[in-house]
Tab-separated table of C-alpha atoms in Angstrom:
chain	number	residue	atom	x	y	z
F	8	UNK	CA	-4.315	-26.364	10.369
F	9	UNK	CA	-2.031	-26.531	13.358
F	10	UNK	CA	-2.042	-24.433	16.411
F	11	UNK	CA	0.610	-24.220	18.381
F	12	UNK	CA	0.462	-22.623	22.074
F	13	UNK	CA	3.106	-21.330	24.402
F	14	UNK	CA	5.680	-19.417	21.780
F	15	UNK	CA	7.568	-16.963	22.443
F	16	UNK	CA	8.779	-15.026	19.612
F	17	UNK	CA	11.669	-12.016	19.440
F	18	UNK	CA	13.251	-10.180	17.048
F	19	UNK	CA	16.073	-7.475	17.405
F	20	UNK	CA	17.220	-4.213	15.505
F	21	UNK	CA	13.904	-3.309	13.720
F	22	UNK	CA	13.188	-0.681	11.233
F	23	UNK	CA	9.930	0.200	12.692
F	24	UNK	CA	6.982	2.225	9.634
F	25	UNK	CA	3.926	2.993	10.119
F	26	UNK	CA	1.254	4.026	7.454
F	27	UNK	CA	-2.466	3.933	6.198
F	28	UNK	CA	-2.671	1.384	2.991
F	29	UNK	CA	-4.936	-0.475	1.032
F	30	UNK	CA	-5.510	-4.051	2.525
F	31	UNK	CA	-5.027	-5.841	-0.531
F	32	UNK	CA	-1.364	-3.896	-0.637
F	33	UNK	CA	0.393	-4.709	2.621
F	34	UNK	CA	2.413	-7.483	1.138
F	35	UNK	CA	3.387	-5.389	-1.436
F	36	UNK	CA	4.341	-3.008	0.110
F	37	UNK	CA	6.569	-4.869	2.983
F	38	UNK	CA	8.121	-6.532	-0.371
F	39	UNK	CA	8.989	-2.888	-1.645
F	40	UNK	CA	10.241	-1.809	2.007
F	41	UNK	CA	12.790	-4.921	2.036
F	42	UNK	CA	14.120	-4.282	-1.576
F	43	UNK	CA	14.898	-0.943	-0.791
F	44	UNK	CA	16.975	-1.372	2.796
F	45	UNK	CA	19.950	-1.310	0.620
F	46	UNK	CA	19.474	2.616	0.415
F	47	UNK	CA	19.509	2.820	4.154
F	48	UNK	CA	22.851	0.561	4.618
F	49	UNK	CA	20.490	-1.913	6.042
F	50	UNK	CA	19.911	-5.476	5.127
F	51	UNK	CA	17.198	-7.576	6.364
F	52	UNK	CA	18.070	-10.280	8.303
F	53	UNK	CA	14.647	-12.462	9.432
F	54	UNK	CA	10.905	-12.298	9.039
F	55	UNK	CA	8.650	-8.876	8.739
F	56	UNK	CA	6.390	-8.669	10.889
F	57	UNK	CA	3.398	-6.204	10.701
F	58	UNK	CA	0.188	-5.390	12.694
F	59	UNK	CA	-3.149	-3.914	12.125
F	60	UNK	CA	-4.332	-1.517	14.219
F	61	UNK	CA	-7.497	0.084	12.830
F	62	UNK	CA	-9.811	0.072	9.295
F	63	UNK	CA	-9.689	3.784	8.547
F	64	UNK	CA	-12.213	2.469	5.921
F	65	UNK	CA	-13.455	-0.548	4.387
F	66	UNK	CA	-10.062	-0.453	1.951
F	67	UNK	CA	-7.432	0.841	4.108
F	68	UNK	CA	-6.203	-0.028	7.005
F	69	UNK	CA	-3.463	1.367	9.690
F	70	UNK	CA	-0.283	-0.737	9.818
F	71	UNK	CA	2.721	-1.274	11.589
F	72	UNK	CA	5.597	-2.905	9.213
F	73	UNK	CA	8.779	-3.838	11.625
F	74	UNK	CA	11.379	-5.372	9.494
F	75	UNK	CA	14.451	-6.737	11.462
F	76	UNK	CA	17.851	-6.045	9.752
F	77	UNK	CA	21.717	-5.911	10.141
F	78	UNK	CA	23.306	-2.139	10.146
F	79	UNK	CA	22.893	0.614	12.459
F	80	UNK	CA	18.969	2.492	11.934
F	81	UNK	CA	19.365	5.858	11.884
F	82	UNK	CA	16.980	8.079	13.203
F	83	UNK	CA	14.527	9.773	10.515
F	84	UNK	CA	11.044	11.189	10.322
F	85	UNK	CA	9.918	8.431	8.027
F	86	UNK	CA	10.419	5.311	10.362
F	87	UNK	CA	11.333	4.468	13.635
F	88	UNK	CA	13.227	2.291	15.243
F	89	UNK	CA	12.563	-0.669	18.001
F	90	UNK	CA	15.398	-2.739	19.889
F	91	UNK	CA	13.610	-5.471	19.786
F	92	UNK	CA	9.906	-6.826	19.312
F	93	UNK	CA	9.027	-9.326	22.158
F	94	UNK	CA	5.626	-11.552	22.086
F	95	UNK	CA	5.596	-14.344	24.908
F	96	UNK	CA	3.119	-16.761	25.096
F	97	UNK	CA	1.128	-16.547	21.669
F	98	UNK	CA	-0.547	-18.469	20.303
F	99	UNK	CA	-0.218	-19.792	16.668
F	100	UNK	CA	-1.680	-20.489	13.274
F	101	UNK	CA	-0.094	-20.647	10.016
F	102	UNK	CA	-1.957	-19.211	7.034
F	103	UNK	CA	-1.310	-20.841	3.679
F	104	UNK	CA	-3.064	-19.465	0.245
F	105	UNK	CA	-4.260	-16.059	-0.773
F	106	UNK	CA	-3.887	-12.790	1.697
F	107	UNK	CA	-7.550	-12.576	0.896
F	108	UNK	CA	-8.250	-15.519	2.891
F	109	UNK	CA	-6.017	-14.231	6.061
F	110	UNK	CA	-9.086	-13.550	7.800
F	111	UNK	CA	-10.437	-17.079	7.751
F	112	UNK	CA	-7.620	-18.493	9.428
F	113	UNK	CA	-7.422	-15.835	11.785
F	114	UNK	CA	-11.035	-17.032	12.831
F	115	UNK	CA	-10.476	-20.156	13.104
F	116	UNK	CA	-7.158	-18.942	15.953
F	117	UNK	CA	-10.171	-16.757	17.487
F	118	UNK	CA	-12.236	-19.822	17.933
F	119	UNK	CA	-9.481	-21.867	19.257
F	120	UNK	CA	-9.040	-19.040	21.713
F	121	UNK	CA	-12.472	-19.108	22.821
F	122	UNK	CA	-13.255	-22.514	22.834
F	123	UNK	CA	-9.958	-22.604	25.709
F	124	UNK	CA	-11.003	-19.679	27.536
F	125	UNK	CA	-7.818	-17.775	27.014
F	126	UNK	CA	-7.319	-14.214	27.633
F	127	UNK	CA	-5.861	-11.957	24.510
F	128	UNK	CA	-3.077	-10.046	25.948
F	129	UNK	CA	-2.301	-8.717	22.255
F	130	UNK	CA	-4.019	-7.879	18.743
F	131	UNK	CA	-2.940	-10.397	15.652
F	132	UNK	CA	0.800	-10.325	14.930
F	133	UNK	CA	1.622	-11.826	11.349
F	134	UNK	CA	4.903	-12.980	10.630
F	135	UNK	CA	5.096	-13.236	6.603
F	136	UNK	CA	7.088	-16.624	6.219
F	137	UNK	CA	6.765	-16.540	2.129
F	138	UNK	CA	5.669	-13.266	0.573
F	139	UNK	CA	3.913	-15.216	-2.398
F	140	UNK	CA	3.723	-14.487	-6.278
F	141	UNK	CA	2.871	-11.098	-7.545
F	142	UNK	CA	-0.997	-12.393	-6.806
F	143	UNK	CA	0.142	-12.849	-3.323
F	144	UNK	CA	-2.141	-15.818	-3.540
F	145	UNK	CA	0.311	-18.351	-1.888
F	146	UNK	CA	1.604	-16.676	0.640
F	147	UNK	CA	2.386	-18.112	4.235
F	148	UNK	CA	2.070	-16.269	7.164
F	149	UNK	CA	1.883	-16.928	10.873
F	150	UNK	CA	-0.765	-15.185	12.751
F	151	UNK	CA	0.509	-14.841	16.217
F	152	UNK	CA	-1.898	-13.444	19.195
F	153	UNK	CA	-0.259	-13.221	22.715
F	154	UNK	CA	-2.446	-14.946	26.006
F	155	UNK	CA	-2.577	-14.722	29.407
C-alpha cells in the first residue's frame, strides 16, 4: 500500500446529504443517490466523497455524502448545497477490496500518521473511485486525512 503525503483535494458544486445508515449500506446509498440525480436535473461529474461522523450504534453510523454535480442545485429540505469542498495537505491511502476491510486500510494510514508525528486536522474523508460490484467486495476508495 502506498501512502501519498501533502495532497490537495478540491471539488466544486456539491450536493450534500446527511443521514444515518448501516455502515454496510453506505456504498449502496451513494450508488442510489448517484443513479437518481437526473430527477433533480443534475449529473454527477466527479467522484463521490463521504465521511462518517459518529456511530449511532453498532450497526448504524451518521454520514455526510457529497456529490460533485453539473447543474444548478435548488435549495431543498432533503439535501444541502456546498459550493466547494477543499481538503489541503492530506495524506492519502488507496483501499482496494471489500468495504468490510476498509478499517484495516485506515488503520495503516493512522499508524503512518503516528509514526511521522503528524497532527491530524480533519477526520477521514473517503473518495469513492470505484463502487464495486453488488456485493461491494471489489471497491476502490481513497482514504484522505488532513494533517498539519
